[in-house]
C-alpha positions as a LaTeX table, in Angstrom:
\begin{tabular}{lrrr}
\hline
Residue & $x$ (\AA) & $y$ (\AA) & $z$ (\AA) \\
\hline
Unk1 & $-78.85$ & $-58.65$ & 17.79 \\
Unk2 & $-76.15$ & $-57.90$ & 20.10 \\
Unk3 & $-77.13$ & $-57.57$ & 23.79 \\
Unk4 & $-75.89$ & $-54.43$ & 25.12 \\
Unk5 & $-75.30$ & $-56.23$ & 28.46 \\
Unk6 & $-72.90$ & $-58.56$ & 26.52 \\
Unk7 & $-69.59$ & $-58.38$ & 28.46 \\
Unk8 & $-67.36$ & $-60.26$ & 26.11 \\
Unk9 & $-64.13$ & $-58.61$ & 25.49 \\
Unk10 & $-64.92$ & $-57.88$ & 21.77 \\
Unk11 & $-68.12$ & $-55.76$ & 22.62 \\
Unk12 & $-66.71$ & $-54.18$ & 25.81 \\
Unk13 & $-66.36$ & $-50.39$ & 25.63 \\
Unk14 & $-63.82$ & $-49.02$ & 28.02 \\
Unk15 & $-64.10$ & $-45.62$ & 29.67 \\
Unk16 & $-60.75$ & $-44.64$ & 28.26 \\
Unk17 & $-61.87$ & $-45.03$ & 24.60 \\
Unk18 & $-64.96$ & $-42.77$ & 25.45 \\
Unk19 & $-62.86$ & $-40.03$ & 27.00 \\
Unk20 & $-59.89$ & $-39.89$ & 24.35 \\
Unk21 & $-60.58$ & $-39.96$ & 20.63 \\
Unk22 & $-58.11$ & $-41.30$ & 18.09 \\
Unk23 & $-54.96$ & $-39.23$ & 18.39 \\
Unk24 & $-54.43$ & $-39.22$ & 14.56 \\
Unk25 & $-57.61$ & $-37.03$ & 14.41 \\
Unk26 & $-55.82$ & $-34.20$ & 16.10 \\
Unk27 & $-53.00$ & $-34.01$ & 13.56 \\
Unk28 & $-52.99$ & $-31.03$ & 11.27 \\
Unk29 & $-53.73$ & $-32.01$ & 7.63 \\
Unk30 & $-50.52$ & $-32.49$ & 5.77 \\
Unk31 & $-49.54$ & $-30.00$ & 2.96 \\
Unk32 & $-49.72$ & $-31.29$ & $-0.58$ \\
Unk33 & $-46.40$ & $-32.91$ & $-1.93$ \\
Unk34 & $-44.40$ & $-32.08$ & $-5.12$ \\
Unk35 & $-45.84$ & $-35.33$ & $-6.73$ \\
Unk36 & $-42.30$ & $-36.87$ & $-6.82$ \\
Unk37 & $-41.38$ & $-40.03$ & $-5.07$ \\
Unk38 & $-38.01$ & $-41.32$ & $-4.37$ \\
Unk39 & $-38.18$ & $-44.91$ & $-3.05$ \\
Unk40 & $-41.36$ & $-44.15$ & $-1.28$ \\
Unk41 & $-40.13$ & $-40.91$ & 0.03 \\
Unk42 & $-42.21$ & $-37.83$ & $-0.79$ \\
Unk43 & $-41.35$ & $-34.02$ & $-0.53$ \\
Unk44 & $-43.79$ & $-31.56$ & 0.81 \\
Unk45 & $-44.62$ & $-28.58$ & $-1.33$ \\
Unk46 & $-44.21$ & $-26.06$ & 1.30 \\
Unk47 & $-43.64$ & $-22.25$ & 0.24 \\
Unk48 & $-40.54$ & $-20.39$ & 1.44 \\
Unk49 & $-41.21$ & $-18.08$ & 4.26 \\
Unk50 & $-42.10$ & $-14.56$ & 3.02 \\
Unk51 & $-39.28$ & $-12.91$ & 5.10 \\
Unk52 & $-36.66$ & $-15.24$ & 3.49 \\
Unk53 & $-37.93$ & $-14.43$ & $-0.05$ \\
Unk54 & $-37.67$ & $-10.85$ & 0.52 \\
Unk55 & $-34.20$ & $-11.13$ & 2.07 \\
Unk56 & $-33.13$ & $-13.13$ & $-1.14$ \\
Unk57 & $-34.51$ & $-10.53$ & $-3.28$ \\
Unk58 & $-32.74$ & $-7.62$ & $-1.42$ \\
Unk59 & $-29.49$ & $-9.42$ & $-1.70$ \\
Unk60 & $-29.77$ & $-9.80$ & $-5.51$ \\
Unk61 & $-30.56$ & $-6.08$ & $-5.88$ \\
Unk62 & $-27.44$ & $-5.15$ & $-3.56$ \\
Unk63 & $-25.17$ & $-7.31$ & $-5.54$ \\
Unk64 & $-26.30$ & $-5.64$ & $-8.98$ \\
Unk65 & $-25.56$ & $-2.29$ & $-7.24$ \\
Unk66 & $-22.22$ & $-3.44$ & $-5.91$ \\
Unk67 & $-21.16$ & $-4.52$ & $-9.46$ \\
Unk68 & $-21.92$ & $-1.13$ & $-10.71$ \\
Unk69 & $-20.59$ & 0.92 & $-7.80$ \\
Unk70 & $-17.36$ & $-1.17$ & $-7.10$ \\
Unk71 & $-14.70$ & $-3.04$ & $-9.04$ \\
Unk72 & $-16.09$ & $-6.26$ & $-9.65$ \\
Unk73 & $-15.80$ & $-8.23$ & $-12.88$ \\
Unk74 & $-12.32$ & $-9.15$ & $-14.24$ \\
Unk75 & $-11.37$ & $-8.73$ & $-17.81$ \\
Unk76 & $-8.47$ & $-9.70$ & $-19.98$ \\
Unk77 & $-6.20$ & $-6.97$ & $-18.66$ \\
Unk78 & $-8.25$ & $-5.23$ & $-15.83$ \\
Unk79 & $-11.43$ & $-5.42$ & $-13.96$ \\
Unk80 & $-14.26$ & $-3.01$ & $-14.18$ \\
Unk81 & $-13.55$ & $-0.01$ & $-12.18$ \\
Unk82 & $-16.87$ & 0.99 & $-10.89$ \\
Unk83 & $-18.56$ & 4.27 & $-10.73$ \\
Unk84 & $-17.11$ & 5.12 & $-7.22$ \\
Unk85 & $-13.47$ & 4.68 & $-8.64$ \\
Unk86 & $-12.42$ & 2.70 & $-5.39$ \\
Unk87 & $-8.95$ & 1.09 & $-5.52$ \\
Unk88 & $-7.29$ & $-0.78$ & $-2.66$ \\
Unk89 & $-3.92$ & $-0.34$ & $-4.39$ \\
Unk90 & $-4.31$ & 3.47 & $-4.63$ \\
Unk91 & $-5.27$ & 3.46 & $-0.94$ \\
Unk92 & $-2.18$ & 1.45 & 0.04 \\
Unk93 & $-0.05$ & 3.73 & $-2.15$ \\
Unk94 & $-1.49$ & 6.76 & $-0.38$ \\
Unk95 & $-0.89$ & 5.28 & 3.14 \\
Unk96 & 2.79 & 4.62 & 2.06 \\
Unk97 & 3.19 & 8.29 & 0.69 \\
Unk98 & 1.82 & 9.55 & 3.89 \\
Unk99 & 4.07 & 7.51 & 6.17 \\
Unk100 & 7.25 & 8.31 & 3.92 \\
Unk101 & 6.40 & 12.06 & 4.17 \\
Unk102 & 6.14 & 11.73 & 7.98 \\
Unk103 & 9.61 & 9.82 & 8.09 \\
Unk104 & 11.29 & 12.05 & 5.71 \\
Unk105 & 11.81 & 14.62 & 8.26 \\
Unk106 & 13.78 & 12.18 & 10.34 \\
Unk107 & 15.88 & 11.02 & 7.34 \\
Unk108 & 16.74 & 14.65 & 6.67 \\
Unk109 & 17.74 & 15.06 & 10.29 \\
Unk110 & 19.88 & 11.89 & 10.15 \\
Unk111 & 21.76 & 13.58 & 7.23 \\
Unk112 & 22.23 & 16.80 & 9.12 \\
Unk113 & 23.35 & 15.40 & 12.44 \\
Unk114 & 26.87 & 14.18 & 13.09 \\
Unk115 & 27.22 & 10.55 & 13.47 \\
Unk116 & 28.42 & 10.50 & 17.06 \\
Unk117 & 25.63 & 12.95 & 18.11 \\
Unk118 & 22.63 & 10.70 & 16.92 \\
Unk119 & 22.65 & 8.92 & 20.20 \\
Unk120 & 22.22 & 12.07 & 22.08 \\
Unk121 & 18.79 & 12.73 & 20.41 \\
Unk122 & 16.55 & 9.88 & 21.81 \\
Unk123 & 13.76 & 10.45 & 19.36 \\
Unk124 & 15.96 & 10.46 & 16.35 \\
Unk125 & 18.11 & 7.57 & 17.74 \\
Unk126 & 14.83 & 5.46 & 18.12 \\
Unk127 & 13.91 & 6.24 & 14.62 \\
Unk128 & 17.32 & 5.35 & 13.34 \\
Unk129 & 17.31 & 1.95 & 15.07 \\
Unk130 & 13.73 & 1.12 & 13.76 \\
Unk131 & 14.46 & 2.30 & 10.24 \\
Unk132 & 17.99 & 0.72 & 10.31 \\
Unk133 & 16.45 & $-2.61$ & 11.56 \\
Unk134 & 14.16 & $-2.72$ & 8.58 \\
Unk135 & 16.96 & $-2.11$ & 6.23 \\
Unk136 & 19.15 & $-4.77$ & 7.97 \\
Unk137 & 16.48 & $-7.46$ & 7.79 \\
Unk138 & 15.95 & $-6.75$ & 4.07 \\
Unk139 & 19.54 & $-6.24$ & 3.12 \\
Unk140 & 21.94 & $-7.76$ & 5.61 \\
Unk141 & 20.42 & $-10.51$ & 7.48 \\
Unk142 & 20.83 & $-13.07$ & 4.62 \\
Unk143 & 24.60 & $-13.08$ & 5.59 \\
Unk144 & 24.73 & $-11.90$ & 9.09 \\
Unk145 & 21.55 & $-13.61$ & 10.48 \\
Unk146 & 18.30 & $-11.93$ & 11.74 \\
Unk147 & 19.98 & $-11.01$ & 14.99 \\
Unk148 & 23.35 & $-10.04$ & 13.59 \\
Unk149 & 25.29 & $-13.10$ & 14.93 \\
Unk150 & 26.77 & $-14.04$ & 11.71 \\
Unk151 & 27.58 & $-17.61$ & 10.10 \\
Unk152 & 30.85 & $-18.83$ & 11.27 \\
Unk153 & 30.96 & $-21.55$ & 8.60 \\
Unk154 & 30.39 & $-19.11$ & 5.76 \\
Unk155 & 32.75 & $-16.53$ & 6.94 \\
Unk156 & 30.06 & $-13.83$ & 7.82 \\
Unk157 & 31.17 & $-11.86$ & 10.69 \\
Unk158 & 29.26 & $-11.63$ & 14.10 \\
Unk159 & 28.23 & $-8.21$ & 14.70 \\
Unk160 & 27.48 & $-8.67$ & 18.41 \\
Unk161 & 30.97 & $-8.89$ & 19.65 \\
Unk162 & 34.00 & $-6.27$ & 19.86 \\
Unk163 & 36.06 & $-7.84$ & 17.38 \\
Unk164 & 35.70 & $-5.52$ & 14.37 \\
Unk165 & 37.74 & $-5.73$ & 11.27 \\
Unk166 & 38.19 & $-2.10$ & 9.93 \\
Unk167 & 36.65 & $-0.68$ & 12.98 \\
Unk168 & 33.26 & $-0.43$ & 14.90 \\
Unk169 & 32.65 & 3.12 & 15.24 \\
Unk170 & 29.74 & 4.73 & 13.64 \\
Unk171 & 31.96 & 6.39 & 10.97 \\
Unk172 & 33.69 & 3.02 & 10.30 \\
Unk173 & 30.56 & 1.17 & 9.85 \\
Unk174 & 29.19 & 3.84 & 7.53 \\
Unk175 & 32.26 & 3.37 & 5.43 \\
Unk176 & 32.12 & $-0.40$ & 5.41 \\
Unk177 & 28.34 & $-0.45$ & 4.49 \\
Unk178 & 28.85 & 2.18 & 1.91 \\
Unk179 & 31.73 & 0.65 & $-0.13$ \\
Unk180 & 31.73 & $-2.97$ & 0.98 \\
Unk181 & 34.69 & $-5.32$ & 1.39 \\
Unk182 & 36.91 & $-6.69$ & $-1.26$ \\
Unk183 & 34.45 & $-6.00$ & $-4.15$ \\
Unk184 & 35.37 & $-4.87$ & $-7.53$ \\
Unk185 & 32.44 & $-2.45$ & $-7.74$ \\
Unk186 & 33.83 & 0.34 & $-5.86$ \\
Unk187 & 37.42 & 1.61 & $-5.75$ \\
Unk188 & 37.01 & 2.69 & $-2.06$ \\
Unk189 & 35.90 & $-0.76$ & $-0.87$ \\
Unk190 & 37.84 & $-2.14$ & 2.08 \\
Unk191 & 40.65 & $-4.31$ & 0.84 \\
Unk192 & 43.09 & $-6.81$ & 2.16 \\
Unk193 & 44.42 & $-10.10$ & 0.91 \\
Unk194 & 46.11 & $-13.04$ & 2.86 \\
Unk195 & 48.67 & $-15.18$ & 0.92 \\
Unk196 & 47.74 & $-18.77$ & 0.34 \\
Unk197 & 50.88 & $-20.08$ & 2.14 \\
Unk198 & 50.26 & $-23.73$ & 1.14 \\
Unk199 & 48.55 & $-23.50$ & $-2.33$ \\
Unk200 & 51.34 & $-20.89$ & $-3.46$ \\
Unk201 & 54.05 & $-22.94$ & $-1.98$ \\
Unk202 & 55.25 & $-20.52$ & 0.62 \\
Unk203 & 55.23 & $-23.00$ & 3.44 \\
Unk204 & 55.33 & $-26.82$ & 3.21 \\
Unk205 & 52.95 & $-29.03$ & 5.10 \\
Unk206 & 55.19 & $-29.61$ & 8.01 \\
Unk207 & 55.67 & $-25.83$ & 8.50 \\
Unk208 & 51.87 & $-25.16$ & 8.19 \\
Unk209 & 51.34 & $-27.60$ & 11.04 \\
Unk210 & 53.81 & $-25.72$ & 13.14 \\
Unk211 & 52.06 & $-22.42$ & 12.42 \\
Unk212 & 48.55 & $-23.90$ & 13.18 \\
Unk213 & 49.84 & $-24.92$ & 16.61 \\
Unk214 & 51.66 & $-21.65$ & 17.25 \\
Unk215 & 48.28 & $-19.72$ & 16.33 \\
Unk216 & 46.37 & $-22.11$ & 18.77 \\
Unk217 & 48.75 & $-21.38$ & 21.43 \\
Unk218 & 48.14 & $-17.52$ & 21.09 \\
Unk219 & 44.33 & $-18.04$ & 21.85 \\
Unk220 & 45.11 & $-20.42$ & 24.66 \\
Unk221 & 43.63 & $-23.39$ & 22.71 \\
Unk222 & 44.93 & $-27.01$ & 22.98 \\
Unk223 & 48.10 & $-27.31$ & 20.95 \\
Unk224 & 51.25 & $-29.28$ & 20.67 \\
Unk225 & 53.89 & $-27.19$ & 22.45 \\
Unk226 & 56.72 & $-28.64$ & 20.56 \\
Unk227 & 55.18 & $-27.91$ & 17.12 \\
Unk228 & 54.11 & $-24.40$ & 18.43 \\
Unk229 & 57.66 & $-23.55$ & 19.38 \\
Unk230 & 58.95 & $-24.53$ & 16.05 \\
Unk231 & 56.22 & $-22.44$ & 14.30 \\
Unk232 & 57.04 & $-19.17$ & 16.16 \\
Unk233 & 59.72 & $-18.41$ & 13.69 \\
Unk234 & 57.53 & $-19.00$ & 10.59 \\
Unk235 & 54.76 & $-16.90$ & 12.19 \\
Unk236 & 57.21 & $-13.95$ & 12.97 \\
Unk237 & 58.44 & $-14.00$ & 9.28 \\
Unk238 & 55.16 & $-14.47$ & 7.43 \\
Unk239 & 52.34 & $-13.47$ & 9.62 \\
Unk240 & 53.39 & $-11.04$ & 12.52 \\
Unk241 & 53.47 & $-7.96$ & 10.06 \\
Unk242 & 49.73 & $-8.16$ & 9.72 \\
Unk243 & 48.69 & $-10.11$ & 12.95 \\
Unk244 & 51.16 & $-8.48$ & 15.32 \\
Unk245 & 53.74 & $-10.42$ & 17.28 \\
Unk246 & 51.18 & $-11.08$ & 20.05 \\
Unk247 & 48.26 & $-12.00$ & 17.60 \\
Unk248 & 46.39 & $-8.84$ & 18.42 \\
Unk249 & 45.80 & $-8.14$ & 14.86 \\
Unk250 & 45.21 & $-4.76$ & 12.97 \\
Unk251 & 41.76 & $-3.92$ & 12.17 \\
Unk252 & 42.87 & $-0.73$ & 10.09 \\
Unk253 & 44.01 & $-3.49$ & 7.43 \\
Unk254 & 41.37 & $-6.13$ & 8.14 \\
Unk255 & 43.88 & $-8.41$ & 9.80 \\
Unk256 & 41.82 & $-10.32$ & 12.60 \\
Unk257 & 43.23 & $-10.90$ & 16.12 \\
Unk258 & 44.39 & $-14.42$ & 16.69 \\
Unk259 & 44.97 & $-14.13$ & 20.49 \\
Unk260 & 41.04 & $-14.58$ & 21.47 \\
Unk261 & 38.42 & $-17.17$ & 20.85 \\
Unk262 & 36.56 & $-15.09$ & 18.28 \\
Unk263 & 37.28 & $-16.79$ & 14.86 \\
Unk264 & 35.61 & $-15.93$ & 11.69 \\
Unk265 & 35.96 & $-19.22$ & 9.84 \\
Unk266 & 36.38 & $-21.43$ & 12.97 \\
Unk267 & 39.06 & $-22.05$ & 15.39 \\
Unk268 & 39.58 & $-25.83$ & 15.13 \\
Unk269 & 43.00 & $-27.06$ & 13.91 \\
Unk270 & 41.37 & $-28.07$ & 10.64 \\
Unk271 & 39.81 & $-24.87$ & 9.98 \\
Unk272 & 42.93 & $-22.77$ & 10.87 \\
Unk273 & 45.11 & $-25.08$ & 8.63 \\
Unk274 & 42.78 & $-24.63$ & 5.71 \\
Unk275 & 42.79 & $-20.73$ & 6.36 \\
Unk276 & 46.62 & $-20.80$ & 6.26 \\
Unk277 & 46.94 & $-23.13$ & 3.27 \\
Unk278 & 44.20 & $-21.62$ & 0.90 \\
Unk279 & 43.65 & $-18.16$ & 2.39 \\
Unk280 & 40.35 & $-16.45$ & 2.83 \\
Unk281 & 38.89 & $-13.86$ & 0.71 \\
Unk282 & 35.49 & $-12.83$ & 1.88 \\
Unk283 & 33.49 & $-10.38$ & $-0.21$ \\
Unk284 & 30.72 & $-7.95$ & 0.99 \\
Unk285 & 28.89 & $-5.81$ & $-1.44$ \\
Unk286 & 28.84 & $-2.02$ & $-1.27$ \\
Unk287 & 25.34 & $-0.34$ & $-0.65$ \\
Unk288 & 26.24 & 3.12 & $-2.02$ \\
Unk289 & 23.72 & 2.70 & $-5.03$ \\
Unk290 & 21.32 & 0.49 & $-3.33$ \\
Unk291 & 20.47 & 2.58 & $-0.38$ \\
Unk292 & 20.04 & 6.22 & 0.38 \\
Unk293 & 22.77 & 7.96 & 2.59 \\
Unk294 & 20.19 & 8.46 & 5.39 \\
Unk295 & 19.38 & 4.75 & 5.24 \\
Unk296 & 23.07 & 3.83 & 5.45 \\
Unk297 & 23.48 & 6.02 & 8.44 \\
Unk298 & 20.18 & 4.28 & 9.92 \\
Unk299 & 21.52 & 0.85 & 9.50 \\
Unk300 & 24.84 & 1.77 & 10.94 \\
Unk301 & 23.08 & 3.07 & 14.05 \\
Unk302 & 21.28 & $-0.12$ & 14.33 \\
Unk303 & 24.39 & $-2.27$ & 13.84 \\
Unk304 & 26.36 & $-0.24$ & 16.23 \\
Unk305 & 23.63 & $-0.67$ & 19.19 \\
Unk306 & 23.53 & $-4.38$ & 18.78 \\
Unk307 & 26.34 & $-4.69$ & 21.24 \\
Unk308 & 29.67 & $-4.80$ & 19.39 \\
Unk309 & 29.91 & $-1.18$ & 18.24 \\
Unk310 & 33.02 & 0.83 & 19.40 \\
\hline
\end{tabular}
């Protein structure tokens, strides 16, 4: 028999143990498990929340309805069309048609307006620049650059300066764009051809060096004065008829000016020597069959306002 007055630690009942029962007794009873055990880990068999189940069922019903109403399932050659007949391609085509119909009035106005008067109509001029810019980026930027600065190494002219072969007026630009330069597709293409003075044996190497230095002297570039003096006579005999005595050129026949620092193929002694020895024969396609006349007028307006138009 154990004495209730026994004060040994084993039989002592503390006040705390009388006031607070075992905490585990307060825990809610665990739900049942699925019956599976993975390395001692069990999974509770909890049902999904009712709201989640209903949302899941609704999404399934909605997806079946979408399959029926809208294009959904791909086939061998086409997809199911859906009972609503929706087509994103048709919508895009309709929008393109709508914008083309809006723009058509401006294209008609471009055809009916004199080239020199396009700038007088602010609304028409803005349209021409925007439309011409789109045409330029799609058809011309590959050679002349996105900004029109050209590529000197390839002989593609800079359209931002005032040195224009065959003229830089609106009418001149339209003619150049329409028929192109030195191509065999159009009889009306711009045409000029420089002799290959070295390859064809018209001048020997020493005479070419003399002409190179004379051409450099025309533009104020560094040159050998003695060789330039000797090259003046060869220049007068062989070059002045196209490039003029003072090197100012003749844009009517596509002969560039030589008395400035604007060079189509480079102004170094090596580049000039190669030009004289082998000649240059740059070709530009004509766009008469590629673009509508109104589009050619628009791109001419765009090029003209870049800064170099005359």
